[in-house]
């Protein structure tokens, strides 16, 4: 994505003079005044998304090994490096798969909908799959496809905050988000908390984001997670910590192997520090997020997150001598990075 600007407008006008007649200039300058971003189909749907990390930073040209290809060129590139592809009759029901026709590309987001940058008269729009003449689908090497099939991330492993959530995604974390939205007064009257991120969930999330004073983009990422966790913490404080129900113990223990390790409020270093633990401390394991970060219980605090490589599991029914022997056999994980 690129911000609309006079400099970019003049550059493109010189490059493609036939597309920049006077009839369009008023609209272009309105977009500049309104701070809009622009891009063609492959730039908006693929290159710009990868280079800007879904719009969370300024684009870095060819970052993440994503080449600068045309719509047709990107299809040929992905086929050449061995990405799965096929005709539209075999399209998998998975968000994030690219769909193409001659000279154009979009991204399938599930439930029969495609997001595409369709040109001057339309902009970035959501269209029905069957209404457009798509020819092929193909997987993108920069997308992690989440399914319930072998090799995919299973639903029970998906903790809220462990991945970016958006339209078409499914899982336990989507259901938890829906339940949180409903509890905060954002009803999902049509579908309820069904674990599927559809239009109704997106609208409820946008309303929450607007009320929280953050970007209302309908995507549940770090900013939305931090806001929701803050609301949850405020509500718990108002209700009184002593009245909170005691969660069921999992019976699994983890031992910190790093020197000084930050426990995070979410599954990644982009989240705030909830607490600090040190080598040798034992914590109760709660669950594992889809990106490998682990949620643990630290004292009375639930679900701070710990990097996978910084702890080793311990069975509380084994003696320390038995655990030491297991570690000598290389069963336990070793330190590789600090948070």
mmCIF file of C-alpha atoms in Angstrom, residues 5-328:
data_model
loop_
_atom_site.group_PDB
_atom_site.id
_atom_site.type_symbol
_atom_site.label_atom_id
_atom_site.label_comp_id
_atom_site.label_asym_id
_atom_site.label_seq_id
_atom_site.Cartn_x
_atom_site.Cartn_y
_atom_site.Cartn_z
ATOM 1 C CA UNK A 5 0.021 11.954 -2.496
ATOM 2 C CA UNK A 6 0.547 14.642 -5.144
ATOM 3 C CA UNK A 7 4.034 13.315 -5.845
ATOM 4 C CA UNK A 8 2.720 9.801 -6.489
ATOM 5 C CA UNK A 9 -0.143 11.185 -8.592
ATOM 6 C CA UNK A 10 2.227 13.106 -10.848
ATOM 7 C CA UNK A 11 4.525 10.108 -11.169
ATOM 8 C CA UNK A 12 1.696 7.792 -12.226
ATOM 9 C CA UNK A 13 0.245 10.430 -14.538
ATOM 10 C CA UNK A 14 3.531 10.542 -16.434
ATOM 11 C CA UNK A 15 3.733 6.730 -16.454
ATOM 12 C CA UNK A 16 0.138 6.068 -17.585
ATOM 13 C CA UNK A 17 -1.211 9.311 -19.096
ATOM 14 C CA UNK A 18 -4.316 7.649 -20.578
ATOM 15 C CA UNK A 19 -5.543 6.693 -17.081
ATOM 16 C CA UNK A 20 -5.180 10.176 -15.585
ATOM 17 C CA UNK A 21 -7.547 12.388 -17.547
ATOM 18 C CA UNK A 22 -9.289 15.403 -16.028
ATOM 19 C CA UNK A 23 -12.434 13.395 -15.315
ATOM 20 C CA UNK A 24 -10.533 11.380 -12.698
ATOM 21 C CA UNK A 25 -8.307 14.058 -11.171
ATOM 22 C CA UNK A 26 -10.972 15.419 -8.801
ATOM 23 C CA UNK A 27 -11.492 11.990 -7.278
ATOM 24 C CA UNK A 28 -7.738 11.399 -6.974
ATOM 25 C CA UNK A 29 -7.250 14.671 -5.102
ATOM 26 C CA UNK A 30 -10.171 13.834 -2.793
ATOM 27 C CA UNK A 31 -8.404 10.573 -1.935
ATOM 28 C CA UNK A 32 -5.211 12.511 -1.195
ATOM 29 C CA UNK A 33 -7.082 14.935 1.070
ATOM 30 C CA UNK A 34 -8.767 12.043 2.903
ATOM 31 C CA UNK A 35 -5.485 10.229 3.555
ATOM 32 C CA UNK A 36 -6.396 7.159 1.490
ATOM 33 C CA UNK A 37 -3.918 4.452 0.464
ATOM 34 C CA UNK A 38 -3.685 3.029 -3.037
ATOM 35 C CA UNK A 39 -2.457 -0.017 -4.863
ATOM 36 C CA UNK A 40 -3.289 -2.253 -7.809
ATOM 37 C CA UNK A 41 -4.674 -5.765 -7.399
ATOM 38 C CA UNK A 42 -1.445 -7.672 -6.777
ATOM 39 C CA UNK A 43 0.096 -4.825 -4.787
ATOM 40 C CA UNK A 44 -2.945 -4.365 -2.568
ATOM 41 C CA UNK A 45 -3.836 -8.011 -2.106
ATOM 42 C CA UNK A 46 -0.379 -9.618 -1.946
ATOM 43 C CA UNK A 47 2.813 -7.546 -2.273
ATOM 44 C CA UNK A 48 1.659 -4.566 -0.235
ATOM 45 C CA UNK A 49 0.171 -6.837 2.428
ATOM 46 C CA UNK A 50 3.425 -8.791 2.795
ATOM 47 C CA UNK A 51 5.795 -5.825 2.551
ATOM 48 C CA UNK A 52 3.796 -3.790 5.103
ATOM 49 C CA UNK A 53 3.005 -6.785 7.356
ATOM 50 C CA UNK A 54 -0.736 -6.306 6.828
ATOM 51 C CA UNK A 55 -0.482 -2.535 7.062
ATOM 52 C CA UNK A 56 1.222 -2.464 10.471
ATOM 53 C CA UNK A 57 4.351 -0.705 9.157
ATOM 54 C CA UNK A 58 5.625 1.257 6.163
ATOM 55 C CA UNK A 59 6.205 -1.106 3.188
ATOM 56 C CA UNK A 60 9.725 -2.524 2.890
ATOM 57 C CA UNK A 61 10.345 -3.345 -0.773
ATOM 58 C CA UNK A 62 10.773 -7.096 -1.434
ATOM 59 C CA UNK A 63 10.793 -7.896 2.295
ATOM 60 C CA UNK A 64 9.970 -11.435 3.468
ATOM 61 C CA UNK A 65 11.392 -12.610 0.117
ATOM 62 C CA UNK A 66 8.228 -11.458 -1.664
ATOM 63 C CA UNK A 67 9.202 -10.494 -5.237
ATOM 64 C CA UNK A 68 7.861 -7.534 -7.221
ATOM 65 C CA UNK A 69 5.704 -9.396 -9.754
ATOM 66 C CA UNK A 70 2.639 -8.566 -11.834
ATOM 67 C CA UNK A 71 -0.665 -10.371 -11.204
ATOM 68 C CA UNK A 72 0.126 -13.027 -13.827
ATOM 69 C CA UNK A 73 3.784 -13.045 -12.841
ATOM 70 C CA UNK A 74 2.944 -13.796 -9.194
ATOM 71 C CA UNK A 75 0.866 -16.817 -10.240
ATOM 72 C CA UNK A 76 3.735 -18.160 -12.367
ATOM 73 C CA UNK A 77 6.249 -17.479 -9.581
ATOM 74 C CA UNK A 78 4.209 -19.404 -6.995
ATOM 75 C CA UNK A 79 3.730 -22.325 -9.382
ATOM 76 C CA UNK A 80 7.439 -22.362 -10.165
ATOM 77 C CA UNK A 81 8.481 -22.643 -6.518
ATOM 78 C CA UNK A 82 6.056 -25.534 -5.990
ATOM 79 C CA UNK A 83 3.045 -23.934 -4.309
ATOM 80 C CA UNK A 84 -0.200 -25.899 -4.607
ATOM 81 C CA UNK A 85 -2.692 -24.633 -7.208
ATOM 82 C CA UNK A 86 -5.677 -25.786 -9.220
ATOM 83 C CA UNK A 87 -8.889 -24.985 -11.077
ATOM 84 C CA UNK A 88 -11.782 -23.293 -9.295
ATOM 85 C CA UNK A 89 -13.735 -26.541 -8.955
ATOM 86 C CA UNK A 90 -11.093 -27.721 -6.444
ATOM 87 C CA UNK A 91 -10.797 -24.493 -4.391
ATOM 88 C CA UNK A 92 -10.119 -25.392 -0.711
ATOM 89 C CA UNK A 93 -12.344 -23.705 1.870
ATOM 90 C CA UNK A 94 -9.404 -21.846 3.446
ATOM 91 C CA UNK A 95 -9.003 -18.073 3.918
ATOM 92 C CA UNK A 96 -5.917 -16.502 2.365
ATOM 93 C CA UNK A 97 -5.791 -18.445 -0.903
ATOM 94 C CA UNK A 98 -5.160 -16.327 -4.007
ATOM 95 C CA UNK A 99 -7.637 -16.541 -6.886
ATOM 96 C CA UNK A 100 -6.834 -15.262 -10.354
ATOM 97 C CA UNK A 101 -8.104 -14.448 -13.824
ATOM 98 C CA UNK A 102 -6.014 -13.093 -16.696
ATOM 99 C CA UNK A 103 -4.234 -9.951 -15.450
ATOM 100 C CA UNK A 104 -6.010 -9.850 -12.077
ATOM 101 C CA UNK A 105 -5.797 -11.437 -8.609
ATOM 102 C CA UNK A 106 -7.858 -11.439 -5.417
ATOM 103 C CA UNK A 107 -7.766 -13.218 -2.056
ATOM 104 C CA UNK A 108 -10.405 -15.737 -0.994
ATOM 105 C CA UNK A 109 -11.519 -15.042 2.603
ATOM 106 C CA UNK A 110 -13.972 -17.919 3.033
ATOM 107 C CA UNK A 111 -17.735 -18.360 2.900
ATOM 108 C CA UNK A 112 -17.766 -17.675 -0.858
ATOM 109 C CA UNK A 113 -16.265 -14.175 -0.595
ATOM 110 C CA UNK A 114 -13.207 -12.647 -2.254
ATOM 111 C CA UNK A 115 -11.413 -9.405 -1.367
ATOM 112 C CA UNK A 116 -9.975 -7.666 -4.415
ATOM 113 C CA UNK A 117 -8.546 -4.295 -5.427
ATOM 114 C CA UNK A 118 -10.789 -3.868 -8.430
ATOM 115 C CA UNK A 119 -9.790 -0.541 -9.955
ATOM 116 C CA UNK A 120 -10.788 3.119 -9.998
ATOM 117 C CA UNK A 121 -14.562 2.657 -10.172
ATOM 118 C CA UNK A 122 -14.713 0.139 -7.306
ATOM 119 C CA UNK A 123 -11.667 0.390 -5.037
ATOM 120 C CA UNK A 124 -10.967 -2.411 -2.538
ATOM 121 C CA UNK A 125 -14.167 -4.462 -2.359
ATOM 122 C CA UNK A 126 -15.575 -7.785 -1.217
ATOM 123 C CA UNK A 127 -17.264 -9.758 -3.997
ATOM 124 C CA UNK A 128 -19.015 -13.104 -4.260
ATOM 125 C CA UNK A 129 -16.831 -15.840 -5.691
ATOM 126 C CA UNK A 130 -19.440 -17.104 -8.141
ATOM 127 C CA UNK A 131 -20.082 -13.630 -9.579
ATOM 128 C CA UNK A 132 -16.584 -13.270 -11.023
ATOM 129 C CA UNK A 133 -14.796 -15.240 -13.735
ATOM 130 C CA UNK A 134 -11.934 -16.635 -11.675
ATOM 131 C CA UNK A 135 -9.832 -19.282 -13.426
ATOM 132 C CA UNK A 136 -7.393 -20.670 -10.863
ATOM 133 C CA UNK A 137 -6.525 -20.646 -7.163
ATOM 134 C CA UNK A 138 -3.053 -20.920 -5.633
ATOM 135 C CA UNK A 139 -1.382 -20.851 -2.243
ATOM 136 C CA UNK A 140 0.966 -18.044 -1.221
ATOM 137 C CA UNK A 141 4.306 -18.898 0.443
ATOM 138 C CA UNK A 142 3.957 -15.981 2.907
ATOM 139 C CA UNK A 143 0.635 -17.170 4.327
ATOM 140 C CA UNK A 144 0.235 -19.711 7.123
ATOM 141 C CA UNK A 145 -2.922 -21.628 6.287
ATOM 142 C CA UNK A 146 -4.814 -22.744 9.389
ATOM 143 C CA UNK A 147 -6.988 -25.826 8.973
ATOM 144 C CA UNK A 148 -8.159 -28.752 11.020
ATOM 145 C CA UNK A 149 -6.333 -31.205 8.739
ATOM 146 C CA UNK A 150 -3.100 -33.025 9.509
ATOM 147 C CA UNK A 151 -0.244 -30.599 9.716
ATOM 148 C CA UNK A 152 -2.547 -27.667 10.476
ATOM 149 C CA UNK A 153 -3.128 -25.959 13.803
ATOM 150 C CA UNK A 154 -5.823 -27.778 15.746
ATOM 151 C CA UNK A 155 -8.671 -25.725 17.178
ATOM 152 C CA UNK A 156 -7.868 -26.551 20.802
ATOM 153 C CA UNK A 157 -4.358 -25.049 20.365
ATOM 154 C CA UNK A 158 -5.655 -21.627 19.345
ATOM 155 C CA UNK A 159 -5.564 -19.118 22.199
ATOM 156 C CA UNK A 160 -7.022 -15.657 21.808
ATOM 157 C CA UNK A 161 -4.161 -13.270 21.018
ATOM 158 C CA UNK A 162 -1.978 -15.937 19.409
ATOM 159 C CA UNK A 163 -2.709 -14.933 15.798
ATOM 160 C CA UNK A 164 -4.315 -12.192 13.729
ATOM 161 C CA UNK A 165 -8.059 -12.822 13.348
ATOM 162 C CA UNK A 166 -10.199 -11.642 10.465
ATOM 163 C CA UNK A 167 -13.139 -12.517 8.224
ATOM 164 C CA UNK A 168 -13.366 -16.196 7.262
ATOM 165 C CA UNK A 169 -11.230 -17.581 10.091
ATOM 166 C CA UNK A 170 -12.432 -20.290 12.474
ATOM 167 C CA UNK A 171 -11.309 -21.685 15.812
ATOM 168 C CA UNK A 172 -11.533 -21.669 19.584
ATOM 169 C CA UNK A 173 -9.912 -18.231 19.693
ATOM 170 C CA UNK A 174 -12.631 -16.836 17.417
ATOM 171 C CA UNK A 175 -15.286 -18.309 19.718
ATOM 172 C CA UNK A 176 -13.579 -16.764 22.764
ATOM 173 C CA UNK A 177 -13.497 -13.374 21.026
ATOM 174 C CA UNK A 178 -17.184 -13.680 20.200
ATOM 175 C CA UNK A 179 -18.034 -14.565 23.792
ATOM 176 C CA UNK A 180 -16.053 -11.570 25.025
ATOM 177 C CA UNK A 181 -17.829 -9.228 22.602
ATOM 178 C CA UNK A 182 -21.244 -10.506 23.648
ATOM 179 C CA UNK A 183 -20.370 -10.117 27.344
ATOM 180 C CA UNK A 184 -19.385 -6.499 26.673
ATOM 181 C CA UNK A 185 -22.730 -5.708 25.070
ATOM 182 C CA UNK A 186 -21.936 -6.257 21.379
ATOM 183 C CA UNK A 187 -24.634 -8.805 20.409
ATOM 184 C CA UNK A 188 -24.219 -11.505 17.792
ATOM 185 C CA UNK A 189 -27.928 -12.153 17.353
ATOM 186 C CA UNK A 190 -27.770 -14.063 14.074
ATOM 187 C CA UNK A 191 -24.855 -16.463 14.553
ATOM 188 C CA UNK A 192 -23.855 -16.210 18.208
ATOM 189 C CA UNK A 193 -20.480 -17.512 19.405
ATOM 190 C CA UNK A 194 -20.133 -20.169 16.695
ATOM 191 C CA UNK A 195 -16.357 -19.984 16.295
ATOM 192 C CA UNK A 196 -16.584 -18.582 12.760
ATOM 193 C CA UNK A 197 -15.458 -15.015 12.042
ATOM 194 C CA UNK A 198 -18.179 -13.689 9.747
ATOM 195 C CA UNK A 199 -19.710 -10.345 8.877
ATOM 196 C CA UNK A 200 -21.587 -10.084 12.197
ATOM 197 C CA UNK A 201 -18.443 -10.672 14.255
ATOM 198 C CA UNK A 202 -16.539 -8.134 12.159
ATOM 199 C CA UNK A 203 -19.224 -5.502 12.751
ATOM 200 C CA UNK A 204 -19.243 -6.163 16.496
ATOM 201 C CA UNK A 205 -15.439 -5.964 16.612
ATOM 202 C CA UNK A 206 -15.434 -2.669 14.706
ATOM 203 C CA UNK A 207 -17.901 -1.260 17.232
ATOM 204 C CA UNK A 208 -15.653 -2.357 20.103
ATOM 205 C CA UNK A 209 -12.567 -0.898 18.411
ATOM 206 C CA UNK A 210 -14.331 2.423 17.866
ATOM 207 C CA UNK A 211 -15.400 2.552 21.519
ATOM 208 C CA UNK A 212 -11.842 1.695 22.610
ATOM 209 C CA UNK A 213 -10.405 4.533 20.512
ATOM 210 C CA UNK A 214 -8.275 2.315 18.260
ATOM 211 C CA UNK A 215 -8.324 1.732 14.501
ATOM 212 C CA UNK A 216 -11.688 0.190 13.596
ATOM 213 C CA UNK A 217 -10.412 -2.130 10.847
ATOM 214 C CA UNK A 218 -12.335 -5.264 11.826
ATOM 215 C CA UNK A 219 -9.111 -7.227 12.430
ATOM 216 C CA UNK A 220 -8.288 -8.613 15.858
ATOM 217 C CA UNK A 221 -4.559 -7.982 16.278
ATOM 218 C CA UNK A 222 -2.197 -6.734 19.027
ATOM 219 C CA UNK A 223 -3.941 -3.383 19.579
ATOM 220 C CA UNK A 224 -7.395 -4.964 19.840
ATOM 221 C CA UNK A 225 -6.092 -7.726 22.116
ATOM 222 C CA UNK A 226 -4.423 -5.227 24.432
ATOM 223 C CA UNK A 227 -7.623 -3.168 24.610
ATOM 224 C CA UNK A 228 -9.760 -6.226 25.325
ATOM 225 C CA UNK A 229 -7.360 -7.468 28.010
ATOM 226 C CA UNK A 230 -7.460 -4.029 29.636
ATOM 227 C CA UNK A 231 -11.275 -4.048 29.651
ATOM 228 C CA UNK A 232 -11.234 -7.570 31.084
ATOM 229 C CA UNK A 233 -8.779 -6.514 33.797
ATOM 230 C CA UNK A 234 -10.861 -3.444 34.683
ATOM 231 C CA UNK A 235 -14.009 -5.539 34.979
ATOM 232 C CA UNK A 236 -12.230 -8.080 37.180
ATOM 233 C CA UNK A 237 -10.965 -5.301 39.420
ATOM 234 C CA UNK A 238 -14.468 -3.872 39.771
ATOM 235 C CA UNK A 239 -15.961 -7.264 40.570
ATOM 236 C CA UNK A 240 -13.243 -8.051 43.114
ATOM 237 C CA UNK A 241 -10.450 -10.556 42.685
ATOM 238 C CA UNK A 242 -11.598 -12.625 45.699
ATOM 239 C CA UNK A 243 -14.878 -13.466 43.987
ATOM 240 C CA UNK A 244 -13.231 -14.900 40.862
ATOM 241 C CA UNK A 245 -13.792 -18.597 40.290
ATOM 242 C CA UNK A 246 -10.685 -20.716 40.827
ATOM 243 C CA UNK A 247 -9.680 -22.233 37.430
ATOM 244 C CA UNK A 248 -9.163 -25.946 37.155
ATOM 245 C CA UNK A 249 -5.538 -27.024 37.573
ATOM 246 C CA UNK A 250 -3.921 -28.709 34.579
ATOM 247 C CA UNK A 251 -1.388 -30.737 36.576
ATOM 248 C CA UNK A 252 1.457 -29.914 34.151
ATOM 249 C CA UNK A 253 4.483 -27.990 35.370
ATOM 250 C CA UNK A 254 7.016 -25.987 33.350
ATOM 251 C CA UNK A 255 10.491 -25.074 34.534
ATOM 252 C CA UNK A 256 12.061 -21.812 33.306
ATOM 253 C CA UNK A 257 15.409 -22.471 31.582
ATOM 254 C CA UNK A 258 16.246 -18.882 30.546
ATOM 255 C CA UNK A 259 18.152 -16.486 32.789
ATOM 256 C CA UNK A 260 15.609 -13.656 33.163
ATOM 257 C CA UNK A 261 12.440 -14.094 31.118
ATOM 258 C CA UNK A 262 9.541 -11.708 30.494
ATOM 259 C CA UNK A 263 6.018 -13.106 30.786
ATOM 260 C CA UNK A 264 3.919 -11.335 28.174
ATOM 261 C CA UNK A 265 0.247 -10.317 28.125
ATOM 262 C CA UNK A 266 -0.163 -11.993 24.729
ATOM 263 C CA UNK A 267 1.529 -14.582 22.536
ATOM 264 C CA UNK A 268 4.449 -12.518 21.191
ATOM 265 C CA UNK A 269 6.996 -9.822 22.007
ATOM 266 C CA UNK A 270 4.639 -7.133 20.689
ATOM 267 C CA UNK A 271 2.571 -7.487 23.878
ATOM 268 C CA UNK A 272 3.336 -5.810 27.208
ATOM 269 C CA UNK A 273 5.302 -7.445 30.044
ATOM 270 C CA UNK A 274 2.990 -8.972 32.684
ATOM 271 C CA UNK A 275 5.713 -10.269 34.998
ATOM 272 C CA UNK A 276 9.333 -11.466 35.118
ATOM 273 C CA UNK A 277 10.501 -14.983 35.998
ATOM 274 C CA UNK A 278 13.969 -16.454 36.389
ATOM 275 C CA UNK A 279 15.826 -19.714 35.798
ATOM 276 C CA UNK A 280 14.557 -22.609 37.886
ATOM 277 C CA UNK A 281 11.127 -21.186 38.682
ATOM 278 C CA UNK A 282 8.212 -23.594 38.254
ATOM 279 C CA UNK A 283 4.917 -22.475 36.686
ATOM 280 C CA UNK A 284 1.693 -24.274 35.833
ATOM 281 C CA UNK A 285 1.148 -24.837 32.114
ATOM 282 C CA UNK A 286 -2.294 -23.732 30.859
ATOM 283 C CA UNK A 287 -2.271 -24.063 27.061
ATOM 284 C CA UNK A 288 -0.204 -23.465 23.903
ATOM 285 C CA UNK A 289 -0.946 -20.793 21.266
ATOM 286 C CA UNK A 290 -0.787 -21.533 17.566
ATOM 287 C CA UNK A 291 2.568 -19.732 17.156
ATOM 288 C CA UNK A 292 4.330 -21.884 19.794
ATOM 289 C CA UNK A 293 4.080 -19.490 22.756
ATOM 290 C CA UNK A 294 2.785 -21.060 25.966
ATOM 291 C CA UNK A 295 0.268 -19.690 28.443
ATOM 292 C CA UNK A 296 1.130 -20.330 32.083
ATOM 293 C CA UNK A 297 -0.297 -19.489 35.509
ATOM 294 C CA UNK A 298 2.018 -17.279 37.572
ATOM 295 C CA UNK A 299 0.652 -17.121 41.138
ATOM 296 C CA UNK A 300 -2.918 -15.838 40.890
ATOM 297 C CA UNK A 301 -2.342 -14.362 37.423
ATOM 298 C CA UNK A 302 -3.800 -16.375 34.543
ATOM 299 C CA UNK A 303 -2.473 -16.728 31.020
ATOM 300 C CA UNK A 304 0.726 -14.690 30.801
ATOM 301 C CA UNK A 305 2.663 -15.984 27.793
ATOM 302 C CA UNK A 306 6.140 -17.514 27.708
ATOM 303 C CA UNK A 307 8.331 -18.279 24.631
ATOM 304 C CA UNK A 308 8.429 -22.004 23.907
ATOM 305 C CA UNK A 309 12.229 -22.213 23.852
ATOM 306 C CA UNK A 310 12.612 -20.836 27.402
ATOM 307 C CA UNK A 311 11.078 -23.587 29.485
ATOM 308 C CA UNK A 312 11.114 -27.350 29.870
ATOM 309 C CA UNK A 313 8.089 -29.423 30.877
ATOM 310 C CA UNK A 314 8.139 -31.415 34.117
ATOM 311 C CA UNK A 315 5.725 -34.113 35.250
ATOM 312 C CA UNK A 316 4.866 -33.288 38.914
ATOM 313 C CA UNK A 317 4.642 -37.027 39.645
ATOM 314 C CA UNK A 318 8.303 -37.622 38.670
ATOM 315 C CA UNK A 319 11.203 -37.110 41.041
ATOM 316 C CA UNK A 320 13.752 -34.398 40.264
ATOM 317 C CA UNK A 321 16.341 -37.147 39.700
ATOM 318 C CA UNK A 322 14.106 -38.701 37.041
ATOM 319 C CA UNK A 323 13.577 -35.314 35.417
ATOM 320 C CA UNK A 324 17.337 -34.676 35.426
ATOM 321 C CA UNK A 325 17.850 -37.971 33.623
ATOM 322 C CA UNK A 326 15.208 -36.990 31.024
ATOM 323 C CA UNK A 327 17.006 -33.702 30.399
ATOM 324 C CA UNK A 328 20.329 -35.500 29.904
#
